[in-house]
């Protein structure tokens, strides 16, 4: 199986926005417990999804500019995952990229039903972190009740675990949950 990652930017978004919304809408029930923006409250229709993703891309650009001005600032990079047929299979990204202090980043990904290129995407991102960003480690945060995701991280070498009890899921989602952080130390 061949996977290709392309950076999420306005060009890729404009080209793929309808397909991306349709995939989100078809997979909303599965994704919304784990991605706050996938709920029908945040992205109930195409217009709100387009606005949300546009603001997300702008926020990513602002963080990147801040990082260029001050390398101690963390930034994010997101990617669209394409399967071997050139169709969108999911999204993934690196959040809180820290190239100065801890030299790590938070890895996240989502696969749309029937398009499971997750491990290939993760391998591409791991190599990107080593070759382009010179990071020492990457980590993934998982809600303790997401058994499939926990199994994935453990199976693919993310063996250093930290458990956090009763914490907000994210800065955008105040829902309280137990979180497990899986870390992988990268070797060159």
mmCIF file of C-alpha atoms in Angstrom:
data_model
loop_
_atom_site.group_PDB
_atom_site.id
_atom_site.type_symbol
_atom_site.label_atom_id
_atom_site.label_comp_id
_atom_site.label_asym_id
_atom_site.label_seq_id
_atom_site.Cartn_x
_atom_site.Cartn_y
_atom_site.Cartn_z
ATOM 1 C CA UNK A 1 0.000 0.000 0.000
ATOM 2 C CA UNK A 2 1.349 3.418 -0.921
ATOM 3 C CA UNK A 3 0.622 6.498 1.154
ATOM 4 C CA UNK A 4 1.381 10.117 0.352
ATOM 5 C CA UNK A 5 1.256 13.045 2.756
ATOM 6 C CA UNK A 6 0.673 16.582 1.550
ATOM 7 C CA UNK A 7 0.783 19.575 3.848
ATOM 8 C CA UNK A 8 -2.591 20.997 4.767
ATOM 9 C CA UNK A 9 -2.624 24.467 3.270
ATOM 10 C CA UNK A 10 -5.169 26.643 1.485
ATOM 11 C CA UNK A 11 -4.392 25.167 -1.946
ATOM 12 C CA UNK A 12 -4.953 21.579 -0.789
ATOM 13 C CA UNK A 13 -7.958 22.594 1.271
ATOM 14 C CA UNK A 14 -9.681 24.425 -1.599
ATOM 15 C CA UNK A 15 -9.050 21.468 -3.914
ATOM 16 C CA UNK A 16 -10.375 18.909 -1.430
ATOM 17 C CA UNK A 17 -12.822 20.787 0.836
ATOM 18 C CA UNK A 18 -16.016 19.058 -0.323
ATOM 19 C CA UNK A 19 -14.467 15.585 -0.112
ATOM 20 C CA UNK A 20 -13.025 16.391 3.316
ATOM 21 C CA UNK A 21 -16.392 17.554 4.642
ATOM 22 C CA UNK A 22 -18.193 14.502 3.224
ATOM 23 C CA UNK A 23 -15.631 12.175 4.832
ATOM 24 C CA UNK A 24 -16.003 13.993 8.147
ATOM 25 C CA UNK A 25 -19.779 13.823 7.959
ATOM 26 C CA UNK A 26 -19.730 10.090 7.120
ATOM 27 C CA UNK A 27 -17.349 9.379 10.021
ATOM 28 C CA UNK A 28 -18.654 11.928 12.545
ATOM 29 C CA UNK A 29 -20.010 9.408 15.079
ATOM 30 C CA UNK A 30 -16.678 7.570 15.232
ATOM 31 C CA UNK A 31 -14.481 10.692 15.323
ATOM 32 C CA UNK A 32 -16.396 13.129 17.537
ATOM 33 C CA UNK A 33 -15.635 11.415 20.874
ATOM 34 C CA UNK A 34 -11.927 11.996 20.238
ATOM 35 C CA UNK A 35 -11.769 15.148 18.068
ATOM 36 C CA UNK A 36 -13.681 18.097 19.541
ATOM 37 C CA UNK A 37 -14.030 19.809 16.159
ATOM 38 C CA UNK A 38 -15.745 16.764 14.591
ATOM 39 C CA UNK A 39 -18.935 17.283 16.606
ATOM 40 C CA UNK A 40 -22.045 18.603 14.912
ATOM 41 C CA UNK A 41 -21.946 21.561 17.333
ATOM 42 C CA UNK A 42 -18.649 22.816 15.897
ATOM 43 C CA UNK A 43 -18.880 21.712 12.237
ATOM 44 C CA UNK A 44 -22.587 21.011 11.573
ATOM 45 C CA UNK A 45 -22.495 21.921 7.878
ATOM 46 C CA UNK A 46 -20.091 22.633 5.021
ATOM 47 C CA UNK A 47 -19.942 26.374 5.669
ATOM 48 C CA UNK A 48 -18.974 25.962 9.340
ATOM 49 C CA UNK A 49 -16.465 23.236 8.425
ATOM 50 C CA UNK A 50 -14.890 25.497 5.773
ATOM 51 C CA UNK A 51 -14.710 28.379 8.264
ATOM 52 C CA UNK A 52 -13.257 26.153 10.976
ATOM 53 C CA UNK A 53 -10.567 24.666 8.741
ATOM 54 C CA UNK A 54 -9.696 28.078 7.264
ATOM 55 C CA UNK A 55 -9.161 29.480 10.762
ATOM 56 C CA UNK A 56 -7.187 26.367 11.694
ATOM 57 C CA UNK A 57 -4.852 26.892 8.730
ATOM 58 C CA UNK A 58 -4.442 30.586 9.613
ATOM 59 C CA UNK A 59 -3.651 29.679 13.237
ATOM 60 C CA UNK A 60 -1.045 27.181 12.033
ATOM 61 C CA UNK A 61 0.555 29.859 9.828
ATOM 62 C CA UNK A 62 0.653 32.325 12.750
ATOM 63 C CA UNK A 63 2.398 29.785 14.980
ATOM 64 C CA UNK A 64 4.952 29.078 12.246
ATOM 65 C CA UNK A 65 5.688 32.810 11.867
ATOM 66 C CA UNK A 66 6.067 33.161 15.655
ATOM 67 C CA UNK A 67 8.506 30.220 15.608
ATOM 68 C CA UNK A 68 10.582 31.844 12.863
ATOM 69 C CA UNK A 69 10.810 35.014 14.947
ATOM 70 C CA UNK A 70 11.515 33.110 18.156
ATOM 71 C CA UNK A 71 12.685 29.473 17.834
ATOM 72 C CA UNK A 72 11.528 28.788 21.418
ATOM 73 C CA UNK A 73 7.897 29.124 20.258
ATOM 74 C CA UNK A 74 6.182 25.851 19.460
ATOM 75 C CA UNK A 75 4.333 25.381 16.195
ATOM 76 C CA UNK A 76 2.186 22.832 14.330
ATOM 77 C CA UNK A 77 2.180 21.112 10.941
ATOM 78 C CA UNK A 78 -0.790 19.194 9.499
ATOM 79 C CA UNK A 79 -1.029 16.837 6.548
ATOM 80 C CA UNK A 80 -3.685 15.249 4.366
ATOM 81 C CA UNK A 81 -3.161 11.501 3.907
ATOM 82 C CA UNK A 82 -3.793 10.135 0.413
ATOM 83 C CA UNK A 83 -4.160 6.415 -0.285
ATOM 84 C CA UNK A 84 -2.735 4.550 -3.286
ATOM 85 C CA UNK A 85 -5.766 5.556 -5.403
ATOM 86 C CA UNK A 86 -5.113 9.245 -4.718
ATOM 87 C CA UNK A 87 -8.173 9.514 -2.443
ATOM 88 C CA UNK A 88 -8.135 11.149 0.970
ATOM 89 C CA UNK A 89 -7.681 8.469 3.600
ATOM 90 C CA UNK A 90 -7.253 10.662 6.665
ATOM 91 C CA UNK A 91 -5.351 13.488 8.265
ATOM 92 C CA UNK A 92 -2.372 13.609 10.570
ATOM 93 C CA UNK A 93 -0.094 16.157 12.074
ATOM 94 C CA UNK A 94 2.474 17.280 14.549
ATOM 95 C CA UNK A 95 1.404 19.698 17.281
ATOM 96 C CA UNK A 96 3.541 21.619 19.740
ATOM 97 C CA UNK A 97 6.710 21.040 17.747
ATOM 98 C CA UNK A 98 9.566 22.033 20.029
ATOM 99 C CA UNK A 99 12.807 22.283 18.075
ATOM 100 C CA UNK A 100 14.665 24.163 20.816
ATOM 101 C CA UNK A 101 14.034 22.812 24.326
ATOM 102 C CA UNK A 102 12.569 19.300 24.610
ATOM 103 C CA UNK A 103 13.042 18.540 20.884
ATOM 104 C CA UNK A 104 9.737 16.693 20.608
ATOM 105 C CA UNK A 105 6.262 16.990 19.117
ATOM 106 C CA UNK A 106 2.780 15.580 19.660
ATOM 107 C CA UNK A 107 1.747 13.251 16.850
ATOM 108 C CA UNK A 108 -1.932 12.865 15.979
ATOM 109 C CA UNK A 109 -3.814 11.142 13.209
ATOM 110 C CA UNK A 110 -7.229 10.096 12.065
ATOM 111 C CA UNK A 111 -8.220 7.574 9.450
ATOM 112 C CA UNK A 112 -11.547 7.608 7.697
ATOM 113 C CA UNK A 113 -13.428 4.316 7.738
ATOM 114 C CA UNK A 114 -12.181 1.964 5.070
ATOM 115 C CA UNK A 115 -8.931 3.910 4.605
ATOM 116 C CA UNK A 116 -6.391 2.627 7.081
ATOM 117 C CA UNK A 117 -2.986 4.048 6.201
ATOM 118 C CA UNK A 118 -2.213 4.983 9.793
ATOM 119 C CA UNK A 119 1.031 3.063 10.319
ATOM 120 C CA UNK A 120 2.494 4.177 6.990
ATOM 121 C CA UNK A 121 1.593 7.795 7.822
ATOM 122 C CA UNK A 122 3.218 7.499 11.244
ATOM 123 C CA UNK A 123 6.407 6.057 9.739
ATOM 124 C CA UNK A 124 6.560 8.955 7.256
ATOM 125 C CA UNK A 125 6.094 11.455 10.093
ATOM 126 C CA UNK A 126 8.709 9.730 12.249
ATOM 127 C CA UNK A 127 11.249 10.036 9.429
ATOM 128 C CA UNK A 128 10.185 13.661 8.871
ATOM 129 C CA UNK A 129 10.800 14.367 12.580
ATOM 130 C CA UNK A 130 14.264 12.836 12.371
ATOM 131 C CA UNK A 131 15.392 14.146 8.968
ATOM 132 C CA UNK A 132 13.746 17.573 8.723
ATOM 133 C CA UNK A 133 13.041 18.651 12.290
ATOM 134 C CA UNK A 134 15.908 16.929 14.152
ATOM 135 C CA UNK A 135 13.633 15.876 17.026
ATOM 136 C CA UNK A 136 14.559 13.348 19.709
ATOM 137 C CA UNK A 137 11.062 12.047 20.479
ATOM 138 C CA UNK A 138 7.403 12.182 19.523
ATOM 139 C CA UNK A 139 4.369 11.388 21.612
ATOM 140 C CA UNK A 140 0.670 10.721 21.249
ATOM 141 C CA UNK A 141 -2.078 11.518 23.749
ATOM 142 C CA UNK A 142 -4.898 8.999 24.013
ATOM 143 C CA UNK A 143 -8.072 8.956 26.067
ATOM 144 C CA UNK A 144 -7.916 5.860 28.250
ATOM 145 C CA UNK A 145 -11.219 4.556 26.844
ATOM 146 C CA UNK A 146 -9.890 4.573 23.249
ATOM 147 C CA UNK A 147 -8.716 0.968 23.280
ATOM 148 C CA UNK A 148 -7.950 0.728 19.537
ATOM 149 C CA UNK A 149 -5.699 3.785 19.648
ATOM 150 C CA UNK A 150 -3.938 2.572 22.802
ATOM 151 C CA UNK A 151 -3.251 -0.770 21.130
ATOM 152 C CA UNK A 152 -1.893 1.023 18.056
ATOM 153 C CA UNK A 153 0.660 3.099 20.009
ATOM 154 C CA UNK A 154 1.811 0.110 22.055
ATOM 155 C CA UNK A 155 2.125 -2.138 19.008
ATOM 156 C CA UNK A 156 4.350 0.301 17.086
ATOM 157 C CA UNK A 157 7.008 1.045 19.657
ATOM 158 C CA UNK A 158 5.499 3.886 21.674
ATOM 159 C CA UNK A 159 6.308 2.169 24.917
ATOM 160 C CA UNK A 160 7.066 4.918 27.387
ATOM 161 C CA UNK A 161 3.720 5.673 29.042
ATOM 162 C CA UNK A 162 2.613 8.487 31.318
ATOM 163 C CA UNK A 163 -0.889 8.390 32.781
ATOM 164 C CA UNK A 164 -2.764 11.532 33.710
ATOM 165 C CA UNK A 165 -6.018 11.274 35.680
ATOM 166 C CA UNK A 166 -8.997 13.623 35.321
ATOM 167 C CA UNK A 167 -7.512 16.178 32.931
ATOM 168 C CA UNK A 168 -9.138 18.220 30.141
ATOM 169 C CA UNK A 169 -8.957 16.410 26.801
ATOM 170 C CA UNK A 170 -7.508 19.491 25.095
ATOM 171 C CA UNK A 171 -7.335 23.232 25.477
ATOM 172 C CA UNK A 172 -10.425 23.451 23.250
ATOM 173 C CA UNK A 173 -12.387 20.633 24.897
ATOM 174 C CA UNK A 174 -12.898 21.004 28.655
ATOM 175 C CA UNK A 175 -14.309 17.448 28.972
ATOM 176 C CA UNK A 176 -12.454 15.630 31.751
ATOM 177 C CA UNK A 177 -10.912 12.233 30.989
ATOM 178 C CA UNK A 178 -8.008 10.005 31.884
ATOM 179 C CA UNK A 179 -5.221 10.457 29.331
ATOM 180 C CA UNK A 180 -2.301 8.201 28.487
ATOM 181 C CA UNK A 181 0.728 9.701 26.761
ATOM 182 C CA UNK A 182 2.743 7.286 24.614
ATOM 183 C CA UNK A 183 6.280 8.379 23.742
ATOM 184 C CA UNK A 184 8.742 7.036 21.214
ATOM 185 C CA UNK A 185 12.394 8.018 21.302
ATOM 186 C CA UNK A 186 13.709 8.468 17.788
ATOM 187 C CA UNK A 187 16.961 6.955 16.652
ATOM 188 C CA UNK A 188 19.052 8.224 13.791
#
